[in-house]
Coordinates of C-alpha atoms in Angstrom, one line a residue:
M24 CA -4.6 -23.6 13.4
K25 CA -6.0 -20.2 12.7
K26 CA -3.1 -17.4 10.9
L27 CA -2.2 -14.5 13.0
V28 CA -1.1 -12.9 9.5
T29 CA -3.4 -12.9 6.1
G30 CA -2.0 -10.8 3.8
I31 CA -1.4 -7.3 3.0
H32 CA -3.3 -4.7 4.8
H33 CA -1.8 -1.6 3.6
I34 CA 1.3 -0.1 1.9
T35 CA 2.2 3.6 2.5
A36 CA 4.5 5.6 0.4
I37 CA 6.0 9.2 0.5
A38 CA 4.8 11.7 -2.0
G39 CA 5.4 15.2 -3.2
N40 CA 3.0 17.6 -4.2
P41 CA -0.3 16.7 -2.4
Q42 CA -2.8 17.6 -5.5
A43 CA -0.6 15.7 -8.0
N44 CA -1.0 12.9 -5.7
I45 CA -4.8 13.0 -5.3
D46 CA -5.1 13.7 -8.6
F47 CA -2.9 10.6 -9.9
Y48 CA -4.3 7.7 -7.6
T49 CA -7.7 9.0 -7.7
G50 CA -8.2 10.4 -11.3
I51 CA -5.6 8.6 -13.2
L52 CA -5.6 4.8 -11.7
G53 CA -9.6 5.3 -10.5
L54 CA -8.9 4.8 -6.5
R55 CA -11.5 5.9 -3.9
L56 CA -9.9 8.5 -1.5
V57 CA -11.4 6.9 1.8
K58 CA -9.3 8.7 3.8
K59 CA -8.2 12.2 4.2
T60 CA -5.9 12.8 7.5
I61 CA -2.8 13.8 9.2
N62 CA 0.6 11.6 9.7
F63 CA 0.0 11.3 13.1
D64 CA 3.7 11.3 13.8
A65 CA 4.4 14.8 11.8
P66 CA 0.8 16.3 12.4
D67 CA 1.8 19.1 9.4
V68 CA 2.3 16.6 6.8
Y69 CA -1.1 15.0 5.2
H70 CA -1.9 11.5 5.0
F71 CA -4.0 10.1 2.1
Y72 CA -5.3 6.6 2.2
F73 CA -6.8 5.4 -1.5
G74 CA -8.3 2.2 -1.7
D75 CA -11.8 0.6 -2.6
E76 CA -15.0 1.7 -2.0
L77 CA -14.9 1.1 1.9
G78 CA -11.0 0.9 2.2
Q79 CA -10.9 -2.5 2.5
P80 CA -7.6 -4.4 4.0
G81 CA -5.8 -5.5 0.9
T82 CA -7.0 -2.7 -1.6
V83 CA -5.3 0.6 0.5
F84 CA -2.2 2.6 -0.7
T85 CA -1.6 5.5 1.4
T86 CA 1.2 8.3 1.1
F87 CA 2.6 10.9 3.1
P88 CA 2.8 14.0 0.8
F89 CA 5.0 16.4 1.4
T90 CA 5.4 19.5 -0.8
G91 CA 8.6 20.2 -2.5
A92 CA 10.3 17.0 -1.7
R93 CA 13.3 15.7 -3.5
K94 CA 12.7 12.3 -5.6
G95 CA 14.3 9.4 -3.8
R96 CA 15.8 6.3 -5.5
K97 CA 14.5 2.8 -5.5
G98 CA 17.1 0.7 -4.3
V99 CA 17.9 -2.7 -2.0
G100 CA 16.6 -2.4 1.2
E101 CA 13.1 -1.2 -0.2
L102 CA 9.8 -2.3 -1.3
T103 CA 10.0 -1.0 -4.8
Y104 CA 7.2 -2.0 -6.8
T105 CA 3.3 -2.2 -5.8
A106 CA 1.1 -4.5 -8.1
F107 CA -2.3 -4.1 -7.8
S108 CA -4.7 -6.4 -9.4
I109 CA -6.8 -5.9 -12.4
G110 CA -9.0 -8.2 -14.4
K111 CA -7.8 -10.8 -17.1
D112 CA -8.9 -8.7 -20.0
S113 CA -8.0 -5.5 -18.7
L114 CA -4.2 -4.9 -19.9
G115 CA -5.5 -3.1 -23.3
F116 CA -7.2 -0.6 -21.6
W117 CA -4.7 0.0 -19.0
R118 CA -2.1 0.3 -21.7
E119 CA -4.5 3.1 -23.6
R120 CA -5.5 5.0 -20.4
L121 CA -1.9 5.3 -19.2
R122 CA -0.6 6.5 -22.7
K123 CA -3.2 8.8 -22.7
F124 CA -2.3 10.7 -19.5
G125 CA 1.6 10.9 -20.7
V126 CA 2.6 7.9 -18.3
V127 CA 5.0 5.6 -19.7
I128 CA 4.8 1.8 -19.5
S129 CA 6.6 -1.1 -20.0
D130 CA 6.1 -3.6 -22.6
T131 CA 4.1 -6.7 -21.5
L132 CA 6.0 -8.5 -18.7
T133 CA 5.4 -12.5 -17.7
R134 CA 5.5 -13.3 -14.3
F135 CA 4.6 -16.7 -13.1
G136 CA 2.4 -17.3 -15.7
S137 CA 0.8 -13.9 -15.6
E138 CA 0.9 -11.0 -17.5
L139 CA 1.6 -7.2 -16.3
I140 CA 2.8 -3.9 -16.8
R141 CA 5.1 -1.6 -15.0
F142 CA 5.0 2.2 -14.9
E143 CA 5.7 4.8 -12.5
D144 CA 3.8 7.6 -10.9
H145 CA 4.6 11.5 -11.4
D146 CA 7.2 10.8 -8.6
G147 CA 8.7 7.8 -9.5
M148 CA 6.7 5.0 -7.5
G149 CA 6.8 1.9 -9.0
I150 CA 3.6 0.5 -10.0
E151 CA 2.5 -3.0 -11.3
L152 CA -0.8 -3.9 -12.9
V153 CA -1.3 -7.6 -13.1
A154 CA -4.1 -9.0 -15.1
T155 CA -5.8 -12.0 -13.4
D156 CA -8.5 -14.1 -13.2
E157 CA -8.3 -15.3 -9.5
D158 CA -9.4 -12.1 -8.2
Q159 CA -12.9 -11.8 -7.3
R160 CA -13.1 -8.6 -5.5
P161 CA -15.5 -5.8 -6.9
G162 CA -13.0 -3.0 -7.6
W163 CA -14.2 0.7 -7.2
T164 CA -14.8 3.2 -9.7
Y165 CA -15.6 7.4 -9.8
G166 CA -17.3 7.0 -13.1
Q167 CA -14.3 7.6 -15.6
I168 CA -13.2 4.2 -15.6
P169 CA -15.5 1.1 -16.5
L170 CA -16.0 -1.1 -13.4
E171 CA -15.2 -4.3 -15.2
H172 CA -11.6 -2.7 -15.5
S173 CA -11.1 -0.9 -12.3
I174 CA -8.5 -1.7 -9.8
R175 CA -9.4 -4.5 -7.5
G176 CA -7.2 -3.9 -4.8
F177 CA -3.5 -5.2 -4.2
Y178 CA -1.8 -8.1 -6.1
G179 CA 1.3 -8.1 -4.1
A180 CA 4.7 -6.2 -3.6
T181 CA 8.4 -6.6 -4.4
L182 CA 10.9 -6.2 -2.0
N183 CA 14.5 -5.8 -3.3
L184 CA 16.7 -7.3 -0.9
R185 CA 20.7 -8.6 -1.1
A186 CA 19.7 -11.8 0.3
K187 CA 16.4 -13.6 1.2
E188 CA 17.3 -16.4 3.8
L189 CA 16.7 -14.4 6.9
T190 CA 13.4 -12.6 5.4
E191 CA 12.1 -16.0 4.3
K192 CA 12.9 -17.2 7.8
L193 CA 10.6 -14.2 9.1
L194 CA 7.9 -14.7 6.9
V195 CA 7.8 -18.5 6.8
N196 CA 8.3 -19.2 10.4
H197 CA 6.6 -16.4 12.5
M198 CA 4.1 -14.5 9.9
N199 CA 2.0 -17.7 8.7
Y200 CA 3.5 -17.1 4.7
S201 CA 4.8 -20.1 2.5
F202 CA 7.2 -20.4 -0.1
I203 CA 5.3 -20.4 -3.6
A204 CA 7.3 -20.5 -6.3
Q205 CA 10.7 -19.2 -7.9
E206 CA 12.0 -17.1 -11.4
G207 CA 15.5 -16.7 -11.6
N208 CA 16.3 -14.3 -8.6
R209 CA 12.7 -13.6 -7.7
F210 CA 11.1 -15.6 -5.2
R211 CA 7.3 -16.1 -4.2
Y212 CA 5.5 -16.1 -1.0
G213 CA 2.0 -16.0 0.0
T214 CA -0.4 -16.8 3.1
E215 CA -2.8 -18.7 0.6
G216 CA -1.2 -17.7 -2.5
K217 CA -4.2 -15.1 -3.8
P218 CA -4.1 -11.7 -5.2
G219 CA -3.5 -9.6 -1.8
D220 CA -1.2 -11.7 -0.1
I221 CA 1.7 -12.0 -2.1
V222 CA 5.2 -10.8 -1.3
D223 CA 7.9 -11.6 -4.1
I224 CA 11.6 -11.0 -2.9
L225 CA 13.9 -10.0 -5.8
V226 CA 17.6 -11.0 -5.0
D227 CA 19.9 -8.8 -6.1
S228 CA 23.6 -7.8 -5.0
A229 CA 24.3 -5.2 -7.7
V230 CA 21.5 -2.8 -6.9
P231 CA 22.8 0.2 -4.4
H232 CA 20.7 0.7 -1.4
G233 CA 17.8 2.8 -1.7
V234 CA 17.1 6.7 -0.5
Q235 CA 13.7 7.1 0.9
S236 CA 12.1 10.2 -0.4
A237 CA 9.2 11.2 -2.6
G238 CA 8.4 8.3 -5.2
T239 CA 9.5 5.4 -2.5
V240 CA 7.6 3.2 -0.2
H241 CA 7.9 3.9 3.5
H242 CA 6.4 0.7 5.0
I243 CA 4.5 -2.6 4.0
A244 CA 1.7 -3.1 6.4
F245 CA 0.4 -7.1 7.0
R246 CA -3.4 -7.7 8.0
T247 CA -4.1 -9.3 11.5
E248 CA -8.0 -9.8 12.5
N249 CA -7.9 -7.6 15.5
E250 CA -5.9 -6.6 18.8
A251 CA -5.6 -10.0 20.6
S252 CA -4.3 -11.5 17.4
Q253 CA -2.1 -8.5 17.0
L254 CA -0.5 -8.9 20.3
E255 CA -0.1 -12.8 19.7
I256 CA 2.3 -12.1 16.7
Q257 CA 4.2 -8.9 18.7
Q258 CA 5.1 -12.1 21.2
I259 CA 6.2 -14.1 19.1
L260 CA 8.4 -11.6 17.1
L261 CA 9.7 -10.5 20.4
Q262 CA 10.6 -13.5 21.4
H263 CA 12.6 -14.5 18.5
G264 CA 14.7 -11.1 18.8
Y265 CA 12.9 -8.4 16.6
H266 CA 12.7 -4.9 18.0
V267 CA 8.9 -4.3 17.7
T268 CA 7.1 -1.0 18.9
E269 CA 4.1 -1.0 21.0
V270 CA 0.9 -0.6 19.9
K271 CA 0.0 2.8 18.3
D272 CA -3.4 3.8 17.9
R273 CA -3.9 4.8 13.9
N274 CA -7.4 5.5 14.8
Y275 CA -8.6 3.0 11.9
F276 CA -6.4 0.1 12.9
K277 CA -4.3 -0.6 15.7
S278 CA -0.3 -1.0 14.6
I279 CA 2.8 -2.5 15.6
Y280 CA 6.4 -1.8 13.7
F281 CA 9.7 -3.8 13.6
R282 CA 12.6 -4.0 10.5
E283 CA 12.8 -7.2 8.9
P284 CA 16.1 -8.6 8.3
G285 CA 17.0 -6.9 4.6
G286 CA 15.7 -3.4 6.1
V287 CA 12.7 -3.0 5.1
L288 CA 10.1 -1.6 7.8
F289 CA 7.3 -4.1 8.0
E290 CA 4.0 -3.2 10.2
I291 CA 1.3 -5.5 11.3
A292 CA -2.2 -3.5 11.4
T293 CA -5.3 -5.1 12.6
D294 CA -8.3 -5.5 10.2
E295 CA -10.5 -3.2 12.6
P296 CA -12.1 -1.0 13.3
G297 CA -11.9 0.7 9.4
F298 CA -12.4 3.7 8.0
A299 CA -16.6 4.2 8.5
I300 CA -15.8 4.7 12.0
D301 CA -16.1 8.7 11.7
E302 CA -17.7 8.8 8.3
D303 CA -20.6 8.2 6.5
E304 CA -19.7 5.7 4.0
A305 CA -21.1 7.2 1.0
R306 CA -19.0 10.3 2.3
L307 CA -15.3 8.8 3.0
G308 CA -12.3 10.9 2.2
E309 CA -14.6 14.4 1.7
L310 CA -12.9 16.2 5.0
I311 CA -9.9 16.3 7.1
K312 CA -10.5 13.8 10.3
L313 CA -8.4 14.4 12.8
P314 CA -7.6 11.8 15.8
D315 CA -9.1 13.4 18.8
W316 CA -5.3 14.2 20.7
A317 CA -5.5 16.6 17.7
E318 CA -8.8 18.4 17.4
P319 CA -7.6 21.2 19.6
S320 CA -5.0 22.0 17.1
R321 CA -7.8 21.7 14.2
E322 CA -6.9 25.8 13.2
K323 CA -3.0 25.5 13.5
I324 CA -2.9 22.3 11.6
E325 CA -5.5 23.0 8.9
S326 CA -3.6 26.2 8.1
S327 CA -0.5 24.4 7.9
L328 CA -1.9 22.0 5.0
T329 CA -2.2 22.8 1.2
P330 CA -5.6 22.7 0.4
V331 CA -6.5 20.3 -2.2
T332 CA -9.2 19.0 -4.4
L333 CA -11.1 15.8 -5.5
N334 CA -11.5 16.2 -9.2
P335 CA -11.6 12.3 -10.7
M336 CA -14.1 13.1 -13.4
N337 CA -11.4 15.7 -15.0
Y338 CA -9.7 12.2 -16.3
V339 CA -12.3 10.6 -18.2

């Protein structure tokens, strides 16, 4: 049977200063700014999309940067660490690069047989780089990072929860995920068990609840092929008692949203149509792109947004 959910589509976080946000993810981490638009639910706030060359599903980390936002707190009921995939022999490069730009990193950690490092961005966002030879995606670079060491896309994500049973039931029974392995109080799931679809549940009853603001994840989106498969998964979720929104048009994909039992906001997003529908592939992310309904207010919207520039080669 064809799977309705095939892995992670994107992960969206709340950030602070917009320029610092662009500098970190394009300059230091080397992701491509594939789209510069607005938060459709708060048009006076940017929505940045960072990913591979075309912003393929499974590579895109997105942010809502609120100038002056206080820092949030990672905790229970949130996605606390976003893991990106790098080459098997790239950890040394990234240790040196991150330290060069003043990023404090962990010692090398080992999880389910893979080595990784952990750190935070300027807002406190939890990030991991997992070294693997199982990811054949080409990655992206502006030129300041050798292509062989570039980030390939997501490896996976960690959900911090009080208990796993109800969330596990959702993932396994209704979202095409399967249990893979357990290490201590960490439980791993995947649609195929490959980079880009991994979800870990970390069960911790002692950690306080997270406080959502700058440096925390707003939601995680899972992939579905198209609008038909999205409607099918929507009906399955509704039939099993989940409070699912109507379909929302996000221009570059269609979305539905609901809270999983542990409190994390889940989204199911379509792979179609992608980020090249309103910009040439070679010029993705250069202009502020607005949905049709916002175009009549472009002058007002742009005047409310802090000007930003793209300067990845400042981080050679």
